[in-house]
């Protein structure tokens, strides 16, 4: 979309609030993969968010208005994510919520800047979306810098000094589709030949799983580390028994124990939902994102974009049922990071 056309479109948007003319609901737009190599991330994030929004809606909504989460599939492709965002802006959604991935989110950033629409809780830790700080962009999760710092510290503590990095390098333009799984052979050959003590992986769960599988088949016996975007459940499901010993950094609390109050609330919601609802890190992130979003609306005391922003910014040094939130000037609520290990039987241990 040309800039002049975009500005003309945006000029017609109401500055205060947005709702479905048919239902009167507060509408959120989510562009996320429902198909392709990162589909499980979009599916689980959306399911988790809906768990909480459904709970809130059943109680009458927020400030008398129910929340409607509209998801459009982008297949983890930037071009499709941009088209989805253009559609959301044309429909005058209240906010953009829970976008999945760095390339897709970055591709939409110019529209987010120009429109001033709230862009909340993207499933990415990339600094490209965090610096410079934008007043209408709010992050819940910690950054990849936070995650990799913890991984490097762990490697140092283990006395591992020879480290390789496997980074997906397909420009994300076509997102590789399922073809990303066959494009790791050269990386396996190069890295295994170097015999590093550990490999830090940054990529989609299909590509990372393929790398682990092929590297082990080639005789590599070192340690694999992944950042949270890989999707713990997705990677575990992909690798099955071969997941044993793979480490993943996490930016959300352990989702399988009710010890933390916010997780207990989430597990109660999962149990009540039944059906396809299962506890996992990605779903928990969606649930927490939705809870934080609703808290921002409540604190703003009016379902307006300005009220949402002020409500979120008031969450400083706030104990959110066991998860510390602090929307400081960088608009990043949490810097929580910890490491987990896959057990190879579908489980995860801390």
GROMACS .gro file of C-alpha atoms in nm:
model
  350
    1UNK     CA    1   0.000   0.000   0.000
    2UNK     CA    2   0.137   0.341  -0.099
    3UNK     CA    3   0.206   0.583   0.185
    4UNK     CA    4  -0.038   0.845   0.051
    5UNK     CA    5  -0.317   0.588   0.029
    6UNK     CA    6  -0.238   0.462   0.379
    7UNK     CA    7  -0.243   0.812   0.528
    8UNK     CA    8  -0.573   0.883   0.358
    9UNK     CA    9  -0.719   0.562   0.501
   10UNK     CA   10  -0.588   0.631   0.848
   11UNK     CA   11  -0.719   0.985   0.849
   12UNK     CA   12  -1.070   0.841   0.847
   13UNK     CA   13  -1.012   0.628   1.159
   14UNK     CA   14  -1.170   0.746   1.485
   15UNK     CA   15  -0.902   0.838   1.737
   16UNK     CA   16  -1.076   0.709   2.046
   17UNK     CA   17  -1.238   0.370   2.017
   18UNK     CA   18  -1.343   0.096   1.779
   19UNK     CA   19  -1.612  -0.169   1.784
   20UNK     CA   20  -1.804  -0.409   1.566
   21UNK     CA   21  -2.111  -0.235   1.431
   22UNK     CA   22  -2.294  -0.568   1.430
   23UNK     CA   23  -2.216  -0.675   1.786
   24UNK     CA   24  -2.086  -0.367   1.968
   25UNK     CA   25  -1.782  -0.569   2.076
   26UNK     CA   26  -1.433  -0.429   2.122
   27UNK     CA   27  -1.245  -0.580   1.827
   28UNK     CA   28  -0.880  -0.687   1.831
   29UNK     CA   29  -0.694  -0.795   1.518
   30UNK     CA   30  -0.438  -1.076   1.529
   31UNK     CA   31  -0.223  -1.169   1.230
   32UNK     CA   32  -0.054  -1.499   1.311
   33UNK     CA   33   0.034  -1.831   1.145
   34UNK     CA   34  -0.243  -2.087   1.138
   35UNK     CA   35  -0.059  -2.279   0.867
   36UNK     CA   36   0.307  -2.321   0.770
   37UNK     CA   37   0.626  -2.390   0.969
   38UNK     CA   38   0.524  -2.185   1.274
   39UNK     CA   39   0.154  -2.272   1.279
   40UNK     CA   40   0.152  -2.417   1.629
   41UNK     CA   41   0.279  -2.088   1.773
   42UNK     CA   42  -0.011  -1.892   1.628
   43UNK     CA   43  -0.268  -2.157   1.713
   44UNK     CA   44  -0.159  -2.196   2.076
   45UNK     CA   45  -0.112  -1.823   2.140
   46UNK     CA   46  -0.460  -1.758   2.005
   47UNK     CA   47  -0.614  -2.040   2.210
   48UNK     CA   48  -0.458  -1.909   2.529
   49UNK     CA   49  -0.579  -1.554   2.469
   50UNK     CA   50  -0.929  -1.676   2.391
   51UNK     CA   51  -0.939  -1.872   2.716
   52UNK     CA   52  -0.918  -1.548   2.910
   53UNK     CA   53  -1.124  -1.330   2.678
   54UNK     CA   54  -1.403  -1.591   2.683
   55UNK     CA   55  -1.390  -1.592   3.063
   56UNK     CA   56  -1.412  -1.212   3.076
   57UNK     CA   57  -1.690  -1.200   2.817
   58UNK     CA   58  -1.894  -1.456   3.010
   59UNK     CA   59  -1.880  -1.217   3.307
   60UNK     CA   60  -2.004  -0.923   3.099
   61UNK     CA   61  -1.684  -0.800   2.937
   62UNK     CA   62  -1.471  -0.498   3.028
   63UNK     CA   63  -1.638  -0.168   3.112
   64UNK     CA   64  -1.959  -0.313   2.973
   65UNK     CA   65  -1.809  -0.420   2.641
   66UNK     CA   66  -1.713  -0.770   2.526
   67UNK     CA   67  -1.383  -0.841   2.350
   68UNK     CA   68  -1.375  -0.999   2.006
   69UNK     CA   69  -1.041  -1.143   1.888
   70UNK     CA   70  -1.022  -1.177   1.510
   71UNK     CA   71  -0.737  -1.389   1.377
   72UNK     CA   72  -0.619  -1.386   1.016
   73UNK     CA   73  -0.368  -1.646   0.898
   74UNK     CA   74  -0.041  -1.506   0.763
   75UNK     CA   75   0.148  -1.837   0.736
   76UNK     CA   76   0.442  -1.654   0.899
   77UNK     CA   77   0.487  -1.458   0.575
   78UNK     CA   78   0.550  -1.080   0.595
   79UNK     CA   79   0.355  -0.998   0.277
   80UNK     CA   80   0.045  -1.172   0.408
   81UNK     CA   81   0.088  -1.013   0.751
   82UNK     CA   82   0.094  -0.668   0.587
   83UNK     CA   83  -0.223  -0.747   0.391
   84UNK     CA   84  -0.393  -0.865   0.710
   85UNK     CA   85  -0.291  -0.547   0.890
   86UNK     CA   86  -0.424  -0.331   0.607
   87UNK     CA   87  -0.754  -0.519   0.640
   88UNK     CA   88  -0.764  -0.463   1.017
   89UNK     CA   89  -0.696  -0.092   0.976
   90UNK     CA   90  -0.963  -0.063   0.710
   91UNK     CA   91  -1.208  -0.233   0.947
   92UNK     CA   92  -1.098   0.004   1.226
   93UNK     CA   93  -1.013  -0.256   1.487
   94UNK     CA   94  -0.939  -0.121   1.834
   95UNK     CA   95  -0.589  -0.270   1.860
   96UNK     CA   96  -0.350  -0.519   1.704
   97UNK     CA   97  -0.289  -0.807   1.941
   98UNK     CA   98  -0.055  -1.107   1.957
   99UNK     CA   99   0.126  -1.091   1.624
  100UNK     CA  100   0.367  -1.384   1.588
  101UNK     CA  101   0.725  -1.345   1.470
  102UNK     CA  102   0.991  -1.088   1.398
  103UNK     CA  103   0.970  -1.064   1.015
  104UNK     CA  104   0.593  -1.035   1.013
  105UNK     CA  105   0.582  -0.779   1.294
  106UNK     CA  106   0.866  -0.571   1.148
  107UNK     CA  107   0.694  -0.568   0.809
  108UNK     CA  108   0.386  -0.415   0.971
  109UNK     CA  109   0.574  -0.165   1.184
  110UNK     CA  110   0.548   0.129   0.938
  111UNK     CA  111   0.168   0.096   0.942
  112UNK     CA  112   0.172   0.073   1.320
  113UNK     CA  113   0.381   0.390   1.339
  114UNK     CA  114   0.168   0.585   1.093
  115UNK     CA  115  -0.166   0.485   1.241
  116UNK     CA  116  -0.081   0.510   1.610
  117UNK     CA  117  -0.297   0.201   1.668
  118UNK     CA  118  -0.202   0.002   1.981
  119UNK     CA  119   0.026  -0.288   1.892
  120UNK     CA  120   0.017  -0.518   2.192
  121UNK     CA  121   0.201  -0.833   2.297
  122UNK     CA  122   0.386  -0.945   1.982
  123UNK     CA  123   0.530  -1.296   2.014
  124UNK     CA  124   0.889  -1.190   1.948
  125UNK     CA  125   1.181  -1.063   2.152
  126UNK     CA  126   1.352  -0.877   1.869
  127UNK     CA  127   1.511  -0.543   1.951
  128UNK     CA  128   1.402  -0.409   1.611
  129UNK     CA  129   1.053  -0.375   1.760
  130UNK     CA  130   1.175  -0.235   2.092
  131UNK     CA  131   1.427   0.030   1.992
  132UNK     CA  132   1.344   0.304   1.937
  133UNK     CA  133   1.052   0.288   2.178
  134UNK     CA  134   0.714   0.363   2.021
  135UNK     CA  135   0.440   0.501   2.245
  136UNK     CA  136   0.175   0.272   2.094
  137UNK     CA  137   0.377  -0.054   2.108
  138UNK     CA  138   0.363  -0.264   2.426
  139UNK     CA  139   0.565  -0.580   2.492
  140UNK     CA  140   0.482  -0.834   2.763
  141UNK     CA  141   0.764  -1.085   2.712
  142UNK     CA  142   1.138  -1.043   2.771
  143UNK     CA  143   1.372  -0.975   2.479
  144UNK     CA  144   1.594  -1.218   2.289
  145UNK     CA  145   1.886  -1.026   2.440
  146UNK     CA  146   1.758  -1.130   2.783
  147UNK     CA  147   1.725  -1.492   2.669
  148UNK     CA  148   2.062  -1.525   2.498
  149UNK     CA  149   2.234  -1.359   2.794
  150UNK     CA  150   2.098  -1.635   3.019
  151UNK     CA  151   2.201  -1.906   2.771
  152UNK     CA  152   2.555  -1.767   2.746
  153UNK     CA  153   2.576  -1.752   3.125
  154UNK     CA  154   2.464  -2.115   3.147
  155UNK     CA  155   2.723  -2.220   2.889
  156UNK     CA  156   2.991  -2.040   3.086
  157UNK     CA  157   2.881  -2.210   3.409
  158UNK     CA  158   2.902  -2.548   3.236
  159UNK     CA  159   3.254  -2.471   3.117
  160UNK     CA  160   3.148  -2.479   2.752
  161UNK     CA  161   3.344  -2.231   2.544
  162UNK     CA  162   3.319  -2.353   2.185
  163UNK     CA  163   2.973  -2.249   2.070
  164UNK     CA  164   2.807  -2.256   1.728
  165UNK     CA  165   2.493  -2.068   1.625
  166UNK     CA  166   2.236  -2.217   1.389
  167UNK     CA  167   2.028  -1.928   1.261
  168UNK     CA  168   1.747  -1.955   1.010
  169UNK     CA  169   1.856  -1.757   0.705
  170UNK     CA  170   1.578  -1.772   0.449
  171UNK     CA  171   1.502  -1.398   0.468
  172UNK     CA  172   1.163  -1.507   0.600
  173UNK     CA  173   1.012  -1.364   0.281
  174UNK     CA  174   0.841  -1.690   0.189
  175UNK     CA  175   0.885  -1.821   0.544
  176UNK     CA  176   1.028  -2.131   0.383
  177UNK     CA  177   0.688  -2.295   0.427
  178UNK     CA  178   0.745  -2.657   0.520
  179UNK     CA  179   1.054  -2.648   0.298
  180UNK     CA  180   1.259  -2.503   0.581
  181UNK     CA  181   1.302  -2.855   0.712
  182UNK     CA  182   1.509  -2.961   0.412
  183UNK     CA  183   1.739  -2.659   0.407
  184UNK     CA  184   1.956  -2.749   0.705
  185UNK     CA  185   2.191  -3.005   0.551
  186UNK     CA  186   2.471  -2.757   0.476
  187UNK     CA  187   2.448  -2.606   0.823
  188UNK     CA  188   2.464  -2.954   0.978
  189UNK     CA  189   2.772  -3.040   0.773
  190UNK     CA  190   2.953  -2.719   0.867
  191UNK     CA  191   2.867  -2.716   1.238
  192UNK     CA  192   2.917  -3.085   1.306
  193UNK     CA  193   3.260  -3.068   1.142
  194UNK     CA  194   3.358  -2.791   1.385
  195UNK     CA  195   3.254  -3.008   1.685
  196UNK     CA  196   3.131  -2.724   1.910
  197UNK     CA  197   3.047  -2.790   2.274
  198UNK     CA  198   2.699  -2.650   2.221
  199UNK     CA  199   2.473  -2.515   1.947
  200UNK     CA  200   2.243  -2.217   2.002
  201UNK     CA  201   1.947  -2.243   1.762
  202UNK     CA  202   1.737  -1.950   1.646
  203UNK     CA  203   1.469  -2.050   1.398
  204UNK     CA  204   1.128  -2.209   1.344
  205UNK     CA  205   1.054  -2.531   1.529
  206UNK     CA  206   1.052  -2.737   1.208
  207UNK     CA  207   1.395  -2.610   1.102
  208UNK     CA  208   1.541  -2.652   1.452
  209UNK     CA  209   1.398  -3.001   1.487
  210UNK     CA  210   1.542  -3.100   1.151
  211UNK     CA  211   1.881  -2.966   1.255
  212UNK     CA  212   1.881  -3.160   1.584
  213UNK     CA  213   1.773  -3.479   1.410
  214UNK     CA  214   2.029  -3.455   1.129
  215UNK     CA  215   2.315  -3.339   1.353
  216UNK     CA  216   2.266  -3.633   1.588
  217UNK     CA  217   2.245  -3.871   1.293
  218UNK     CA  218   2.580  -3.729   1.180
  219UNK     CA  219   2.733  -3.815   1.518
  220UNK     CA  220   2.709  -3.484   1.703
  221UNK     CA  221   2.677  -3.534   2.077
  222UNK     CA  222   2.683  -3.177   2.209
  223UNK     CA  223   2.413  -2.966   2.374
  224UNK     CA  224   2.133  -2.785   2.188
  225UNK     CA  225   1.991  -2.454   2.316
  226UNK     CA  226   1.685  -2.275   2.175
  227UNK     CA  227   1.524  -1.938   2.244
  228UNK     CA  228   1.156  -1.933   2.341
  229UNK     CA  229   1.023  -1.848   1.994
  230UNK     CA  230   1.089  -2.206   1.886
  231UNK     CA  231   0.775  -2.305   2.079
  232UNK     CA  232   0.843  -2.569   2.343
  233UNK     CA  233   0.539  -2.787   2.272
  234UNK     CA  234   0.583  -2.754   1.897
  235UNK     CA  235   0.952  -2.852   1.912
  236UNK     CA  236   0.880  -3.140   2.149
  237UNK     CA  237   0.597  -3.269   1.930
  238UNK     CA  238   0.818  -3.245   1.622
  239UNK     CA  239   1.116  -3.427   1.776
  240UNK     CA  240   0.927  -3.675   1.995
  241UNK     CA  241   1.182  -3.898   2.176
  242UNK     CA  242   1.469  -3.715   2.008
  243UNK     CA  243   1.379  -3.405   2.211
  244UNK     CA  244   1.551  -3.554   2.516
  245UNK     CA  245   1.805  -3.309   2.660
  246UNK     CA  246   1.725  -3.014   2.430
  247UNK     CA  247   1.724  -2.687   2.627
  248UNK     CA  248   1.479  -2.401   2.568
  249UNK     CA  249   1.489  -2.058   2.734
  250UNK     CA  250   1.147  -1.950   2.860
  251UNK     CA  251   0.995  -1.605   2.909
  252UNK     CA  252   0.682  -1.731   3.085
  253UNK     CA  253   0.646  -1.917   3.417
  254UNK     CA  254   0.637  -2.299   3.418
  255UNK     CA  255   0.285  -2.373   3.284
  256UNK     CA  256   0.235  -2.716   3.443
  257UNK     CA  257   0.240  -2.631   3.813
  258UNK     CA  258  -0.018  -2.428   4.009
  259UNK     CA  259   0.251  -2.295   4.243
  260UNK     CA  260   0.238  -1.947   4.082
  261UNK     CA  261  -0.109  -1.790   4.118
  262UNK     CA  262  -0.131  -1.664   3.759
  263UNK     CA  263  -0.048  -2.014   3.632
  264UNK     CA  264  -0.306  -2.166   3.868
  265UNK     CA  265  -0.566  -1.931   3.719
  266UNK     CA  266  -0.457  -2.040   3.370
  267UNK     CA  267  -0.470  -2.412   3.454
  268UNK     CA  268  -0.820  -2.370   3.595
  269UNK     CA  269  -0.925  -2.209   3.267
  270UNK     CA  270  -0.764  -2.489   3.062
  271UNK     CA  271  -0.946  -2.751   3.269
  272UNK     CA  272  -1.277  -2.570   3.239
  273UNK     CA  273  -1.240  -2.536   2.860
  274UNK     CA  274  -1.167  -2.904   2.796
  275UNK     CA  275  -1.162  -3.007   2.431
  276UNK     CA  276  -0.842  -2.905   2.250
  277UNK     CA  277  -0.722  -2.689   2.538
  278UNK     CA  278  -0.390  -2.814   2.677
  279UNK     CA  279  -0.136  -2.643   2.899
  280UNK     CA  280   0.184  -2.525   2.727
  281UNK     CA  281   0.413  -2.222   2.724
  282UNK     CA  282   0.270  -2.061   2.409
  283UNK     CA  283  -0.089  -2.092   2.528
  284UNK     CA  284   0.007  -1.954   2.869
  285UNK     CA  285   0.170  -1.655   2.698
  286UNK     CA  286  -0.151  -1.583   2.510
  287UNK     CA  287  -0.348  -1.610   2.835
  288UNK     CA  288  -0.115  -1.374   3.021
  289UNK     CA  289  -0.114  -1.130   2.728
  290UNK     CA  290  -0.494  -1.122   2.740
  291UNK     CA  291  -0.496  -1.070   3.119
  292UNK     CA  292  -0.248  -0.783   3.094
  293UNK     CA  293  -0.446  -0.624   2.811
  294UNK     CA  294  -0.770  -0.641   3.011
  295UNK     CA  295  -0.596  -0.500   3.319
  296UNK     CA  296  -0.481  -0.206   3.108
  297UNK     CA  297  -0.837  -0.144   2.989
  298UNK     CA  298  -0.974  -0.160   3.342
  299UNK     CA  299  -0.715   0.081   3.474
  300UNK     CA  300  -0.786   0.319   3.187
  301UNK     CA  301  -1.150   0.317   3.301
  302UNK     CA  302  -1.273   0.365   2.946
  303UNK     CA  303  -1.239   0.150   2.637
  304UNK     CA  304  -1.036   0.401   2.441
  305UNK     CA  305  -0.690   0.370   2.294
  306UNK     CA  306  -0.568   0.653   2.514
  307UNK     CA  307  -0.719   0.486   2.820
  308UNK     CA  308  -0.553   0.155   2.732
  309UNK     CA  309  -0.211   0.321   2.700
  310UNK     CA  310  -0.240   0.508   3.029
  311UNK     CA  311  -0.372   0.197   3.203
  312UNK     CA  312  -0.082  -0.016   3.083
  313UNK     CA  313   0.175   0.251   3.173
  314UNK     CA  314   0.038   0.253   3.527
  315UNK     CA  315   0.150  -0.111   3.571
  316UNK     CA  316   0.483  -0.039   3.739
  317UNK     CA  317   0.648  -0.275   3.987
  318UNK     CA  318   0.317  -0.459   3.991
  319UNK     CA  319   0.282  -0.812   4.131
  320UNK     CA  320   0.052  -0.970   3.873
  321UNK     CA  321  -0.038  -1.286   4.064
  322UNK     CA  322   0.323  -1.390   4.097
  323UNK     CA  323   0.459  -1.238   3.774
  324UNK     CA  324   0.627  -0.901   3.819
  325UNK     CA  325   0.520  -0.643   3.561
  326UNK     CA  326   0.687  -0.309   3.508
  327UNK     CA  327   0.587  -0.109   3.201
  328UNK     CA  328   0.870   0.140   3.224
  329UNK     CA  329   0.964   0.385   2.952
  330UNK     CA  330   1.080   0.099   2.730
  331UNK     CA  331   0.723  -0.040   2.726
  332UNK     CA  332   0.847  -0.390   2.815
  333UNK     CA  333   0.649  -0.542   3.103
  334UNK     CA  334   0.864  -0.841   3.194
  335UNK     CA  335   1.227  -0.947   3.185
  336UNK     CA  336   1.156  -1.291   3.331
  337UNK     CA  337   1.372  -1.567   3.177
  338UNK     CA  338   1.456  -1.920   3.288
  339UNK     CA  339   1.583  -2.240   3.125
  340UNK     CA  340   1.393  -2.564   3.075
  341UNK     CA  341   1.488  -2.904   2.932
  342UNK     CA  342   1.277  -3.135   2.715
  343UNK     CA  343   1.238  -3.488   2.848
  344UNK     CA  344   1.172  -3.672   2.523
  345UNK     CA  345   0.831  -3.803   2.633
  346UNK     CA  346   0.641  -3.481   2.571
  347UNK     CA  347   0.738  -3.335   2.907
  348UNK     CA  348   0.944  -3.038   3.019
  349UNK     CA  349   1.146  -2.995   3.336
  350UNK     CA  350   1.298  -2.683   3.483
   0.00000   0.00000   0.00000
